[in-house]
Coordinates of C-alpha atoms in Angstrom, one line a residue:
M1 CA 128.7 135.7 156.6
R2 CA 131.9 137.5 157.2
G3 CA 134.3 135.8 159.5
Q4 CA 132.6 132.5 159.2
R5 CA 135.3 129.8 158.3
C6 CA 134.6 127.9 154.9
Y7 CA 134.5 124.2 155.9
D8 CA 134.6 123.4 152.1
T9 CA 138.4 124.6 151.9
P10 CA 140.6 122.0 153.6
V11 CA 142.7 123.2 156.6
M12 CA 146.2 123.1 155.5
S13 CA 147.8 121.5 158.4
I14 CA 150.8 120.0 157.3
K15 CA 154.0 121.9 157.0
K16 CA 157.1 122.0 154.7
G17 CA 159.3 119.3 156.0
E18 CA 156.6 117.2 157.7
I19 CA 156.3 113.7 157.1
V20 CA 153.1 112.4 156.3
E21 CA 151.3 109.0 155.6
L22 CA 149.3 108.8 152.4
D23 CA 147.2 106.5 150.5
I24 CA 147.7 107.1 146.6
R25 CA 144.3 107.5 145.2
A26 CA 145.0 108.7 141.6
L27 CA 147.7 109.9 139.1
A28 CA 147.9 113.4 138.1
F29 CA 148.8 114.1 134.4
G30 CA 152.8 113.9 134.2
G31 CA 152.7 111.0 136.4
R32 CA 152.6 112.1 140.1
G33 CA 150.5 110.3 142.4
I34 CA 147.5 112.3 144.2
G35 CA 147.2 111.8 147.9
R36 CA 145.4 113.5 150.6
K37 CA 146.2 114.5 154.2
D38 CA 143.0 115.9 156.0
G39 CA 141.5 116.7 152.6
F40 CA 144.5 118.7 151.4
V41 CA 146.2 117.5 148.2
V42 CA 149.9 116.2 148.2
F43 CA 151.5 115.1 144.9
V44 CA 154.3 112.6 145.4
R45 CA 156.5 111.2 142.3
N46 CA 157.3 107.6 141.7
T47 CA 154.1 106.4 143.2
A48 CA 151.4 104.3 141.9
V49 CA 147.7 104.0 142.7
G50 CA 147.4 101.8 145.8
D51 CA 150.6 102.6 147.4
R52 CA 150.6 103.6 150.7
V53 CA 153.8 105.9 151.4
R54 CA 155.5 108.0 154.1
A55 CA 156.7 111.0 152.2
R56 CA 158.3 114.1 152.9
V57 CA 156.6 117.6 152.0
F58 CA 159.3 119.5 150.3
K59 CA 157.1 122.3 148.7
K60 CA 153.6 123.7 149.9
R61 CA 151.4 126.1 148.0
K62 CA 147.9 127.6 149.0
G63 CA 146.0 124.6 147.4
F64 CA 148.3 121.7 147.1
G65 CA 151.5 120.2 148.3
E66 CA 154.5 118.3 146.7
A67 CA 156.5 115.2 148.3
E68 CA 158.8 112.6 147.9
I69 CA 158.7 109.1 149.1
V70 CA 160.6 108.2 152.2
E71 CA 159.3 104.6 152.8
I72 CA 156.7 102.6 151.0
L73 CA 154.6 100.9 153.8
S74 CA 152.3 99.0 151.4
P75 CA 153.2 98.8 147.9
S76 CA 150.4 98.7 145.0
P77 CA 149.4 95.6 143.0
D78 CA 150.4 97.7 139.8
R79 CA 154.0 98.6 141.0
V80 CA 157.1 96.5 139.5
E81 CA 160.6 96.7 139.8
P82 CA 161.8 99.0 137.1
P83 CA 164.4 97.6 134.7
C84 CA 166.3 101.1 134.4
P85 CA 169.0 101.6 137.2
Y86 CA 168.2 105.3 136.9
S87 CA 164.6 105.2 137.3
G88 CA 163.3 107.4 140.0
Y89 CA 165.9 110.0 139.6
C90 CA 166.1 110.8 135.8
G91 CA 163.6 112.7 133.8
G92 CA 163.6 110.5 130.9
C93 CA 160.7 108.1 132.3
Q94 CA 158.0 108.6 134.9
W95 CA 156.3 105.1 135.3
Q96 CA 158.6 102.4 134.6
H97 CA 157.3 101.5 138.2
I98 CA 154.0 100.6 137.2
R99 CA 152.8 97.7 135.1
Y100 CA 152.5 98.8 131.3
E101 CA 148.9 97.4 130.9
R102 CA 148.0 100.0 133.7
Q103 CA 150.2 102.5 132.2
I104 CA 148.2 102.9 129.1
H105 CA 145.0 102.3 131.3
Y106 CA 145.9 105.6 133.2
K107 CA 146.7 107.3 129.7
R108 CA 143.3 107.0 128.3
E109 CA 141.7 108.0 131.9
H110 CA 144.0 111.3 131.3
V111 CA 142.6 111.9 127.8
L112 CA 138.8 111.5 129.3
E113 CA 139.7 113.9 132.1
A114 CA 141.4 116.5 129.4
L115 CA 138.4 116.2 127.6
S116 CA 135.6 116.7 130.3
R117 CA 137.1 118.7 133.1
I118 CA 139.4 121.0 131.1
G119 CA 137.8 121.1 127.7
G120 CA 134.0 120.7 129.3
I121 CA 133.5 117.9 126.3
H122 CA 131.2 115.1 127.6
G123 CA 129.7 112.1 126.1
V124 CA 132.9 111.1 123.8
T125 CA 134.3 107.8 123.1
V126 CA 137.7 107.4 124.0
H127 CA 138.5 103.8 122.9
P128 CA 141.3 101.7 124.8
T129 CA 144.8 102.6 124.3
I130 CA 146.3 100.4 121.7
P131 CA 149.6 98.9 123.5
S132 CA 152.9 98.6 121.6
S133 CA 154.7 95.7 120.9
R134 CA 157.9 97.4 122.2
T135 CA 158.0 99.0 125.7
F136 CA 161.8 99.6 125.5
G137 CA 164.1 100.7 122.4
Y138 CA 161.6 102.4 120.3
R139 CA 162.6 105.8 120.6
N140 CA 164.4 106.8 117.0
K141 CA 165.5 110.2 118.8
M142 CA 167.3 110.9 121.7
E143 CA 168.9 114.1 123.3
F144 CA 171.6 114.0 126.2
S145 CA 173.5 117.1 127.9
F146 CA 177.1 117.3 128.9
S147 CA 177.9 118.6 132.0
D148 CA 180.9 119.8 134.4
R149 CA 178.9 119.0 137.6
R150 CA 177.7 115.2 137.6
W151 CA 174.9 114.5 139.6
F152 CA 175.4 111.5 141.7
L153 CA 172.8 108.8 142.6
P154 CA 172.7 107.7 146.1
H155 CA 174.6 104.5 145.7
Q156 CA 177.3 106.4 144.0
L157 CA 178.2 109.1 146.5
D158 CA 181.0 106.7 147.7
G159 CA 183.0 107.0 144.6
K160 CA 182.3 110.8 143.9
G161 CA 185.9 111.8 143.1
R162 CA 185.6 109.4 139.9
G163 CA 184.1 111.3 137.1
E164 CA 183.1 114.2 139.4
Y165 CA 183.5 116.9 136.9
F166 CA 181.9 115.0 133.7
A167 CA 178.4 113.8 133.0
L168 CA 176.7 112.8 129.6
G169 CA 173.3 112.1 130.3
L170 CA 169.9 113.3 131.2
H171 CA 168.4 115.7 133.6
V172 CA 167.0 115.2 137.0
P173 CA 163.4 116.2 136.6
G174 CA 162.8 120.0 137.2
V175 CA 166.4 120.9 137.6
F176 CA 168.3 122.2 134.9
Y177 CA 171.5 121.8 136.3
K178 CA 171.3 118.5 137.5
V179 CA 172.6 116.0 134.6
I180 CA 172.9 112.2 135.6
D181 CA 175.6 110.4 133.9
V182 CA 173.8 107.8 131.8
E183 CA 175.9 104.9 130.6
A184 CA 172.9 103.3 128.7
C185 CA 169.0 104.2 128.4
L186 CA 166.7 101.8 127.7
L187 CA 164.4 104.0 125.4
Q188 CA 167.0 103.8 122.6
G189 CA 168.3 100.6 121.1
R190 CA 171.4 98.5 121.5
R191 CA 173.4 100.5 118.7
G192 CA 172.1 103.8 120.2
N193 CA 173.6 102.9 123.5
E194 CA 177.0 101.9 121.8
L195 CA 177.2 105.6 120.2
L196 CA 176.7 107.0 123.4
G197 CA 179.7 105.0 125.0
R198 CA 181.8 106.2 122.1
V199 CA 180.9 109.8 122.2
R200 CA 181.5 109.9 125.9
D201 CA 184.8 108.4 125.8
F202 CA 186.0 110.7 122.6
A203 CA 184.7 113.9 124.9
E204 CA 186.7 112.7 127.7
S205 CA 189.8 112.2 125.7
S206 CA 189.4 115.3 123.6
G207 CA 190.8 117.9 126.0
L208 CA 188.4 119.9 125.3
P209 CA 186.2 121.4 128.5
V210 CA 182.4 120.3 128.7
Y211 CA 179.7 122.7 129.4
G212 CA 179.0 124.3 132.7
L213 CA 175.3 124.7 133.1
K214 CA 176.1 127.6 135.6
T215 CA 179.2 129.1 134.1
H216 CA 177.8 128.9 130.5
R217 CA 181.1 128.1 129.5
G218 CA 182.5 125.1 127.7
F219 CA 182.7 123.0 124.3
W220 CA 180.9 120.1 124.8
R221 CA 176.9 120.7 125.4
Y222 CA 174.4 118.7 123.7
L223 CA 174.4 115.0 122.1
V224 CA 171.6 114.0 119.7
L225 CA 171.3 110.4 118.2
R226 CA 168.7 109.9 115.7
H227 CA 167.7 106.7 113.9
S228 CA 166.4 106.1 110.7
D229 CA 164.5 102.9 110.7
A230 CA 163.9 102.8 107.2
L231 CA 167.6 103.2 105.9
D232 CA 168.9 101.8 109.2
Q233 CA 171.2 104.6 109.6
W234 CA 172.3 107.0 112.5
M235 CA 173.0 110.6 112.7
V236 CA 175.3 111.9 115.5
N237 CA 175.0 115.4 116.0

């Protein structure tokens, strides 16, 4: 009937900038937690199923919102302390704060959901994910970016004047011009991190400018490290 409210559609009562309390009930593809406020879906990064959080809404769309954690009111039993100091800020890893056995459980759930909900394929057997013997140091290729505007983490702001115009590392998720200066990445092995440090020292002392992600000028732009397990050799490009 014209003019009648559709009660199947949640009323979007939240506003951008509002802080809401959410219970995280599921993980979306890509790693964001899913909570609901009065039936309205809110995606929250760096959460785990079972978390109860206070989160600030920074984006609102017709069918969903996105928020960032302000406070973890009650942590999930799946939650662990990430071993990487850049976890939660860097785009390289999404689930370091979740126990590994639960990570592979949710990956299987995402395959099932993709087959049934997106593909319309039902009744398919998806076997449990086979765990890796190495949860870190397994990558044989890493790509890093240079930037003339280092993105500082909250605990680094006091020393912002040091190294402010040089970064070699990984991007903040979804923002191409924010590069975190990464001293070591746990996804690659010890030798890879040694090479990362040597390239950083060489580039800083070379006198050549690093690439500006907004000005599109500069010499040092990308670093690719690739390792051959068969030959135990490294390529630095």
